[in-house]
Amino acid sequence: MTQQKQPSVKTSVTELKYKGTGPRIILKNEYEQPSGSFKLRGIGHLIQVSIDKAKSLGKDKVEVFSSSGGNAGLAAAYAAKYYHVQCTVVLPIISKPVIIEKLESIGAKVIVHGKHWGEADHYLRTVVIGELDESIYPVYAHPFDDPLIWEGHGNFIDEIIKENQLSKEDLLKVKGIVCSVGGGGLYNGVIEGLERNDILKDVPVLAIETNQTPTFKVSIDAGSIVHLKEINTLATSLGSPYISSKSVENYHKHKTYLALVDDVEAAEAVVDFYDSTGIIVEPACGAALSVAYKRSDLLDKFGDLSSEDIVIVVACGGSSTNESTLNEFRTLTKTS
């Protein structure tokens, strides 16, 4: 059997049935990726291109290095295993044990260092990669800030169109796309995907953060990139201390709305989504899914929508939630 070029897979689209009136909500189900989230699209693409480059340079000892709150590391580890190369992942201390267990089960070497992703990433680049033997060709898989990652993430927009997951008639009814934002990798991929497909190029984007991780909003308000000093959030995969500069650039060139939901609202959406579908995602995904539940008011940013209009929500997935944490979220939402 011939191995496919990249480790990511085609994902389905489904219409989410939700309470209340409003537009049709179509989910792009990136939780179906083998690593558990959309991250595999972009990071898998980055690693594939980097390995091809190493081969062209005559380098045969390639190793992958990632720093992540979880999902980017899982994507890097999965892609590295797919391409039969070693992978090292540095995680901050706030990372969930379930993520560490999953990384090790894939075969990655895990190092825990730093209070948040920024500190973990600095340690990876300056110490782990900095002290490598010259015989090793390192592939640094940034969690979100690399053009190759955005290019790969944008493939899911191409897929919706080229695989006829929505008819041309339905594509013309799309009034907005909703995605969660941490460091901006997914958002940048959405913009790239929209702008390389004429039928959707003018569709606005609603980028949702949590009140506890407002990196995008504070940077737009300040007019420059702001680094958060502390991050304490249930949505750990959104816990980047800064937004990518490309995201700020995209905000100013593509119609984008920013919105904040609370951690509890994101967790509540995780519970609601599970109760309606039986699928477990994490609060980072719940932030976007909240528009179908408690925060349907955010859809008003797209204007006066009819029941025939369509909003695409990126169900980005995530692997930090299990049945135990799901029950914790259920208790949290009942007491808040």
Tab-separated table of C-alpha atoms in Angstrom:
chain	number	residue	atom	x	y	z
A	1	MET	CA	0.000	0.000	0.000
A	2	THR	CA	1.306	3.438	-0.929
A	3	GLN	CA	1.607	5.787	2.029
A	4	GLN	CA	-0.329	9.020	1.641
A	5	LYS	CA	1.704	12.201	1.431
A	6	GLN	CA	0.520	13.742	4.704
A	7	PRO	CA	-0.861	12.303	7.963
A	8	SER	CA	-4.019	14.437	8.145
A	9	VAL	CA	-7.315	13.038	6.828
A	10	LYS	CA	-10.454	14.407	5.240
A	11	THR	CA	-13.040	15.330	7.855
A	12	SER	CA	-16.815	15.443	7.619
A	13	VAL	CA	-19.272	18.290	7.867
A	14	THR	CA	-22.494	17.942	9.817
A	15	GLU	CA	-25.379	20.212	10.630
A	16	LEU	CA	-25.705	20.844	14.345
A	17	LYS	CA	-29.209	20.745	15.731
A	18	TYR	CA	-29.462	23.289	18.506
A	19	LYS	CA	-32.120	24.939	20.600
A	20	GLY	CA	-33.607	28.229	19.540
A	21	THR	CA	-33.948	29.952	16.197
A	22	GLY	CA	-31.205	31.209	13.965
A	23	PRO	CA	-29.091	30.240	10.976
A	24	ARG	CA	-28.054	26.730	10.039
A	25	ILE	CA	-24.862	25.830	11.871
A	26	ILE	CA	-22.558	23.578	9.878
A	27	LEU	CA	-19.660	21.994	11.738
A	28	LYS	CA	-16.344	21.200	10.100
A	29	ASN	CA	-15.385	18.241	12.265
A	30	GLU	CA	-11.648	18.575	12.778
A	31	TYR	CA	-11.873	16.459	15.932
A	32	GLU	CA	-11.880	13.543	13.482
A	33	GLN	CA	-8.170	14.049	12.782
A	34	PRO	CA	-6.098	11.083	14.054
A	35	SER	CA	-4.251	13.295	16.553
A	36	GLY	CA	-7.559	14.656	17.859
A	37	SER	CA	-7.513	18.194	16.462
A	38	PHE	CA	-7.073	20.444	13.440
A	39	LYS	CA	-3.423	20.912	14.394
A	40	LEU	CA	-2.455	17.853	12.371
A	41	ARG	CA	-3.281	19.621	9.114
A	42	GLY	CA	-0.786	22.433	9.497
A	43	ILE	CA	1.879	20.737	11.576
A	44	GLY	CA	1.752	17.608	9.434
A	45	HIS	CA	2.272	19.801	6.363
A	46	LEU	CA	5.180	21.624	8.024
A	47	ILE	CA	6.889	18.377	8.979
A	48	GLN	CA	6.382	16.815	5.547
A	49	VAL	CA	7.871	19.848	3.768
A	50	SER	CA	10.764	19.984	6.255
A	51	ILE	CA	11.596	16.302	5.814
A	52	ASP	CA	11.600	16.737	2.038
A	53	LYS	CA	13.992	19.668	2.472
A	54	ALA	CA	16.282	17.617	4.722
A	55	LYS	CA	16.416	14.859	2.123
A	56	SER	CA	17.314	17.359	-0.587
A	57	LEU	CA	20.224	18.483	1.590
A	58	GLY	CA	21.421	14.929	2.103
A	59	LYS	CA	20.401	14.860	5.772
A	60	ASP	CA	19.089	11.503	6.907
A	61	LYS	CA	18.863	11.981	10.688
A	62	VAL	CA	15.756	14.125	11.145
A	63	GLU	CA	14.115	14.769	14.512
A	64	VAL	CA	10.969	16.767	15.297
A	65	PHE	CA	10.735	19.202	18.201
A	66	SER	CA	7.585	20.824	19.522
A	67	SER	CA	6.406	22.897	22.460
A	68	SER	CA	2.728	22.870	23.224
A	69	GLY	CA	-0.105	22.988	25.702
A	70	GLY	CA	-1.097	19.681	24.174
A	71	ASN	CA	-2.678	19.462	20.736
A	72	ALA	CA	0.235	20.837	18.716
A	73	GLY	CA	2.523	18.418	20.490
A	74	LEU	CA	0.164	15.531	19.756
A	75	ALA	CA	0.041	16.568	16.094
A	76	ALA	CA	3.836	16.782	15.926
A	77	ALA	CA	4.228	13.404	17.632
A	78	TYR	CA	1.661	11.745	15.390
A	79	ALA	CA	3.218	13.209	12.228
A	80	ALA	CA	6.721	12.254	13.374
A	81	LYS	CA	5.596	8.669	13.946
A	82	TYR	CA	3.867	8.687	10.560
A	83	TYR	CA	7.158	9.689	8.904
A	84	HIS	CA	9.252	7.359	11.128
A	85	VAL	CA	11.309	10.065	12.831
A	86	GLN	CA	11.826	10.828	16.520
A	87	CYS	CA	9.909	13.564	18.337
A	88	THR	CA	10.559	15.549	21.527
A	89	VAL	CA	7.804	17.673	23.069
A	90	VAL	CA	8.270	20.251	25.829
A	91	LEU	CA	5.091	20.951	27.804
A	92	PRO	CA	4.373	23.599	30.460
A	93	ILE	CA	3.472	22.426	33.949
A	94	ILE	CA	-0.211	23.340	33.409
A	95	SER	CA	-0.564	20.560	30.830
A	96	LYS	CA	-3.012	17.777	31.618
A	97	PRO	CA	-1.670	14.300	32.564
A	98	VAL	CA	-3.901	12.821	29.854
A	99	ILE	CA	-1.904	14.737	27.224
A	100	ILE	CA	1.423	13.485	28.573
A	101	GLU	CA	0.116	9.928	28.550
A	102	LYS	CA	-1.107	10.258	24.970
A	103	LEU	CA	2.191	11.748	23.802
A	104	GLU	CA	4.190	8.956	25.369
A	105	SER	CA	1.829	6.345	23.918
A	106	ILE	CA	2.582	7.742	20.443
A	107	GLY	CA	6.298	7.402	21.148
A	108	ALA	CA	7.301	10.995	21.865
A	109	LYS	CA	9.850	12.002	24.464
A	110	VAL	CA	8.139	14.413	26.881
A	111	ILE	CA	9.837	17.160	28.899
A	112	VAL	CA	7.823	19.263	31.348
A	113	HIS	CA	9.224	22.759	31.841
A	114	GLY	CA	7.872	26.280	32.411
A	115	LYS	CA	4.728	27.870	33.789
A	116	HIS	CA	3.150	28.372	30.362
A	117	TRP	CA	3.738	27.645	26.701
A	118	GLY	CA	6.072	30.640	26.221
A	119	GLU	CA	8.518	29.362	28.814
A	120	ALA	CA	8.291	25.803	27.493
A	121	ASP	CA	8.995	27.037	23.974
A	122	HIS	CA	11.988	29.132	25.060
A	123	TYR	CA	13.487	26.115	26.826
A	124	LEU	CA	12.931	23.946	23.768
A	125	ARG	CA	14.634	26.359	21.392
A	126	THR	CA	17.544	27.491	23.567
A	127	VAL	CA	18.373	24.350	25.520
A	128	VAL	CA	16.921	21.233	23.890
A	129	ILE	CA	17.539	22.209	20.249
A	130	GLY	CA	20.489	24.440	21.105
A	131	GLU	CA	22.498	21.540	22.506
A	132	LEU	CA	21.869	19.068	19.675
A	133	ASP	CA	24.602	17.148	17.937
A	134	GLU	CA	25.337	18.600	14.484
A	135	SER	CA	24.425	15.303	12.855
A	136	ILE	CA	20.750	15.861	13.713
A	137	TYR	CA	18.551	17.910	11.381
A	138	PRO	CA	15.992	19.537	13.697
A	139	VAL	CA	12.453	20.264	12.551
A	140	TYR	CA	11.030	22.898	14.861
A	141	ALA	CA	7.243	22.607	14.807
A	142	HIS	CA	5.932	25.868	16.204
A	143	PRO	CA	2.396	25.447	17.572
A	144	PHE	CA	0.932	28.226	15.428
A	145	ASP	CA	3.356	30.790	14.002
A	146	ASP	CA	4.649	29.502	10.663
A	147	PRO	CA	3.401	30.115	7.084
A	148	LEU	CA	3.540	26.395	6.320
A	149	ILE	CA	1.226	25.724	9.256
A	150	TRP	CA	-1.314	28.286	8.051
A	151	GLU	CA	-1.093	26.858	4.547
A	152	GLY	CA	-1.866	23.390	5.880
A	153	HIS	CA	-4.693	24.519	8.160
A	154	GLY	CA	-6.356	26.270	5.234
A	155	ASN	CA	-6.814	22.917	3.514
A	156	PHE	CA	-10.062	22.290	5.354
A	157	ILE	CA	-11.636	25.242	3.514
A	158	ASP	CA	-10.427	23.778	0.206
A	159	GLU	CA	-11.874	20.438	1.253
A	160	ILE	CA	-15.355	21.819	1.923
A	161	ILE	CA	-15.429	23.152	-1.625
A	162	LYS	CA	-13.495	20.584	-3.643
A	163	GLU	CA	-15.078	17.577	-1.958
A	164	ASN	CA	-18.548	19.094	-2.451
A	165	GLN	CA	-19.216	18.923	1.281
A	166	LEU	CA	-21.468	21.915	0.727
A	167	SER	CA	-23.264	22.488	-2.556
A	168	LYS	CA	-22.573	25.636	-4.535
A	169	GLU	CA	-26.020	26.827	-3.529
A	170	ASP	CA	-25.187	26.359	0.155
A	171	LEU	CA	-21.745	27.940	-0.225
A	172	LEU	CA	-23.452	31.104	-1.433
A	173	LYS	CA	-25.516	31.093	1.771
A	174	VAL	CA	-22.476	31.057	4.064
A	175	LYS	CA	-22.547	34.294	6.050
A	176	GLY	CA	-19.700	33.646	8.456
A	177	ILE	CA	-17.103	31.275	9.856
A	178	VAL	CA	-16.491	30.850	13.577
A	179	CYS	CA	-13.220	29.647	15.067
A	180	SER	CA	-11.492	29.662	18.427
A	181	VAL	CA	-8.280	31.654	18.790
A	182	GLY	CA	-5.210	31.007	20.913
A	183	GLY	CA	-2.009	32.017	19.132
A	184	GLY	CA	-3.824	32.541	15.842
A	185	GLY	CA	-2.722	29.550	13.776
A	186	LEU	CA	-6.235	28.303	13.038
A	187	TYR	CA	-7.512	31.814	12.375
A	188	ASN	CA	-4.652	32.469	9.940
A	189	GLY	CA	-5.410	29.175	8.209
A	190	VAL	CA	-9.092	30.098	7.899
A	191	ILE	CA	-8.189	33.433	6.296
A	192	GLU	CA	-5.733	31.793	3.904
A	193	GLY	CA	-8.268	29.136	2.950
A	194	LEU	CA	-11.001	31.707	2.345
A	195	GLU	CA	-8.818	33.988	0.278
A	196	ARG	CA	-7.655	31.233	-2.062
A	197	ASN	CA	-11.242	30.216	-2.836
A	198	ASP	CA	-13.188	32.934	-4.630
A	199	ILE	CA	-16.629	31.672	-3.650
A	200	LEU	CA	-15.876	32.266	0.057
A	201	LYS	CA	-13.196	34.949	-0.084
A	202	ASP	CA	-15.389	37.721	1.330
A	203	VAL	CA	-16.997	35.686	4.126
A	204	PRO	CA	-16.315	37.330	7.524
A	205	VAL	CA	-14.783	35.475	10.461
A	206	LEU	CA	-15.781	35.493	14.118
A	207	ALA	CA	-12.696	34.776	16.232
A	208	ILE	CA	-13.531	33.725	19.784
A	209	GLU	CA	-11.229	33.822	22.796
A	210	THR	CA	-11.960	33.369	26.468
A	211	ASN	CA	-11.920	36.173	29.013
A	212	GLN	CA	-8.992	34.373	30.596
A	213	THR	CA	-6.889	34.292	27.376
A	214	PRO	CA	-7.649	37.525	25.464
A	215	THR	CA	-4.375	37.741	23.542
A	216	PHE	CA	-5.969	38.811	20.256
A	217	LYS	CA	-8.276	41.474	21.680
A	218	VAL	CA	-5.689	43.118	23.926
A	219	SER	CA	-3.235	43.339	21.021
A	220	ILE	CA	-5.811	44.855	18.666
A	221	ASP	CA	-6.884	47.320	21.374
A	222	ALA	CA	-3.261	48.264	22.083
A	223	GLY	CA	-2.281	48.560	18.425
A	224	SER	CA	0.689	46.225	18.943
A	225	ILE	CA	1.466	42.687	20.076
A	226	VAL	CA	0.896	42.335	23.820
A	227	HIS	CA	2.412	39.481	25.802
A	228	LEU	CA	0.253	38.302	28.677
A	229	LYS	CA	2.236	37.896	31.897
A	230	GLU	CA	0.018	35.204	33.391
A	231	ILE	CA	-2.486	32.723	31.977
A	232	ASN	CA	-4.922	30.751	34.098
A	233	THR	CA	-7.623	29.092	32.042
A	234	LEU	CA	-9.628	25.908	31.583
A	235	ALA	CA	-9.057	26.331	27.847
A	236	THR	CA	-5.380	25.423	28.088
A	237	SER	CA	-4.994	25.043	24.319
A	238	LEU	CA	-5.840	28.734	23.949
A	239	GLY	CA	-3.190	29.631	26.513
A	240	SER	CA	-0.680	31.364	24.276
A	241	PRO	CA	0.899	34.470	25.838
A	242	TYR	CA	0.718	36.321	22.514
A	243	ILE	CA	-1.075	36.418	19.185
A	244	SER	CA	0.892	36.006	15.958
A	245	SER	CA	1.700	39.193	14.056
A	246	LYS	CA	0.139	37.572	10.976
A	247	SER	CA	-3.181	37.423	12.846
A	248	VAL	CA	-3.072	41.161	13.468
A	249	GLU	CA	-2.278	41.702	9.782
A	250	ASN	CA	-5.171	39.435	8.781
A	251	TYR	CA	-7.535	41.252	11.144
A	252	HIS	CA	-6.888	44.507	9.318
A	253	LYS	CA	-7.237	43.063	5.813
A	254	HIS	CA	-10.120	40.588	6.221
A	255	LYS	CA	-13.444	41.365	7.872
A	256	THR	CA	-13.063	39.881	11.329
A	257	TYR	CA	-15.096	40.162	14.503
A	258	LEU	CA	-13.568	39.448	17.905
A	259	ALA	CA	-15.559	38.067	20.813
A	260	LEU	CA	-14.883	36.844	24.332
A	261	VAL	CA	-16.660	34.085	26.217
A	262	ASP	CA	-15.930	32.978	29.747
A	263	ASP	CA	-14.136	29.746	30.589
A	264	VAL	CA	-17.331	28.473	32.176
A	265	GLU	CA	-19.306	29.177	28.987
A	266	ALA	CA	-16.707	27.292	26.947
A	267	ALA	CA	-16.893	24.363	29.364
A	268	GLU	CA	-20.700	24.479	29.260
A	269	ALA	CA	-20.589	24.218	25.467
A	270	VAL	CA	-18.362	21.144	25.799
A	271	VAL	CA	-21.009	19.530	28.006
A	272	ASP	CA	-23.887	20.602	25.739
A	273	PHE	CA	-22.077	19.314	22.660
A	274	TYR	CA	-21.408	15.977	24.323
A	275	ASP	CA	-25.023	15.673	25.425
A	276	SER	CA	-26.251	16.292	21.871
A	277	THR	CA	-23.630	14.308	19.934
A	278	GLY	CA	-21.791	11.972	22.331
A	279	ILE	CA	-18.489	13.539	21.216
A	280	ILE	CA	-15.936	14.866	23.720
A	281	VAL	CA	-13.959	17.984	22.800
A	282	GLU	CA	-12.059	20.427	24.991
A	283	PRO	CA	-12.912	23.964	26.187
A	284	ALA	CA	-10.761	25.514	23.464
A	285	CYS	CA	-13.220	23.988	20.991
A	286	GLY	CA	-16.125	24.810	23.289
A	287	ALA	CA	-15.355	28.509	22.877
A	288	ALA	CA	-16.381	28.309	19.206
A	289	LEU	CA	-19.216	25.846	19.815
A	290	SER	CA	-20.714	28.225	22.393
A	291	VAL	CA	-22.402	30.146	19.554
A	292	ALA	CA	-24.814	27.217	19.232
A	293	TYR	CA	-25.687	27.251	22.901
A	294	LYS	CA	-25.522	29.931	25.615
A	295	ARG	CA	-23.758	32.498	23.407
A	296	SER	CA	-25.924	32.422	20.292
A	297	ASP	CA	-26.064	36.212	20.642
A	298	LEU	CA	-22.567	36.347	19.143
A	299	LEU	CA	-23.989	35.310	15.775
A	300	ASP	CA	-25.594	38.756	15.615
A	301	LYS	CA	-22.180	40.053	14.563
A	302	PHE	CA	-22.855	38.550	11.131
A	303	GLY	CA	-25.985	40.678	10.785
A	304	ASP	CA	-29.644	39.736	10.589
A	305	LEU	CA	-29.452	36.047	9.709
A	306	SER	CA	-32.362	33.982	8.409
A	307	SER	CA	-33.018	30.295	8.963
A	308	GLU	CA	-31.708	29.672	5.437
A	309	ASP	CA	-28.341	31.308	6.081
A	310	ILE	CA	-25.322	29.216	7.043
A	311	VAL	CA	-22.580	29.757	9.611
A	312	ILE	CA	-19.651	27.332	9.536
A	313	VAL	CA	-18.169	26.550	12.950
A	314	VAL	CA	-14.757	24.909	13.111
A	315	ALA	CA	-15.122	22.070	15.615
A	316	CYS	CA	-11.387	22.060	16.196
A	317	GLY	CA	-11.401	19.151	18.666
A	318	GLY	CA	-8.745	18.749	21.320
A	319	SER	CA	-7.518	15.944	23.539
A	320	SER	CA	-7.306	17.401	27.042
A	321	THR	CA	-10.839	16.358	28.049
A	322	ASN	CA	-11.943	12.885	29.095
A	323	GLU	CA	-15.000	11.524	30.883
A	324	SER	CA	-13.611	12.568	34.251
A	325	THR	CA	-12.985	16.186	33.279
A	326	LEU	CA	-16.298	16.242	31.428
A	327	ASN	CA	-18.029	15.454	34.708
A	328	GLU	CA	-16.015	18.210	36.392
A	329	PHE	CA	-17.255	20.656	33.742
A	330	ARG	CA	-20.803	19.475	34.287
A	331	THR	CA	-20.502	20.188	38.014
A	332	LEU	CA	-18.819	23.546	37.365
A	333	THR	CA	-21.561	24.759	35.040
A	334	LYS	CA	-24.268	23.767	37.520
A	335	THR	CA	-22.651	25.704	40.378
A	336	SER	CA	-21.643	28.822	38.444
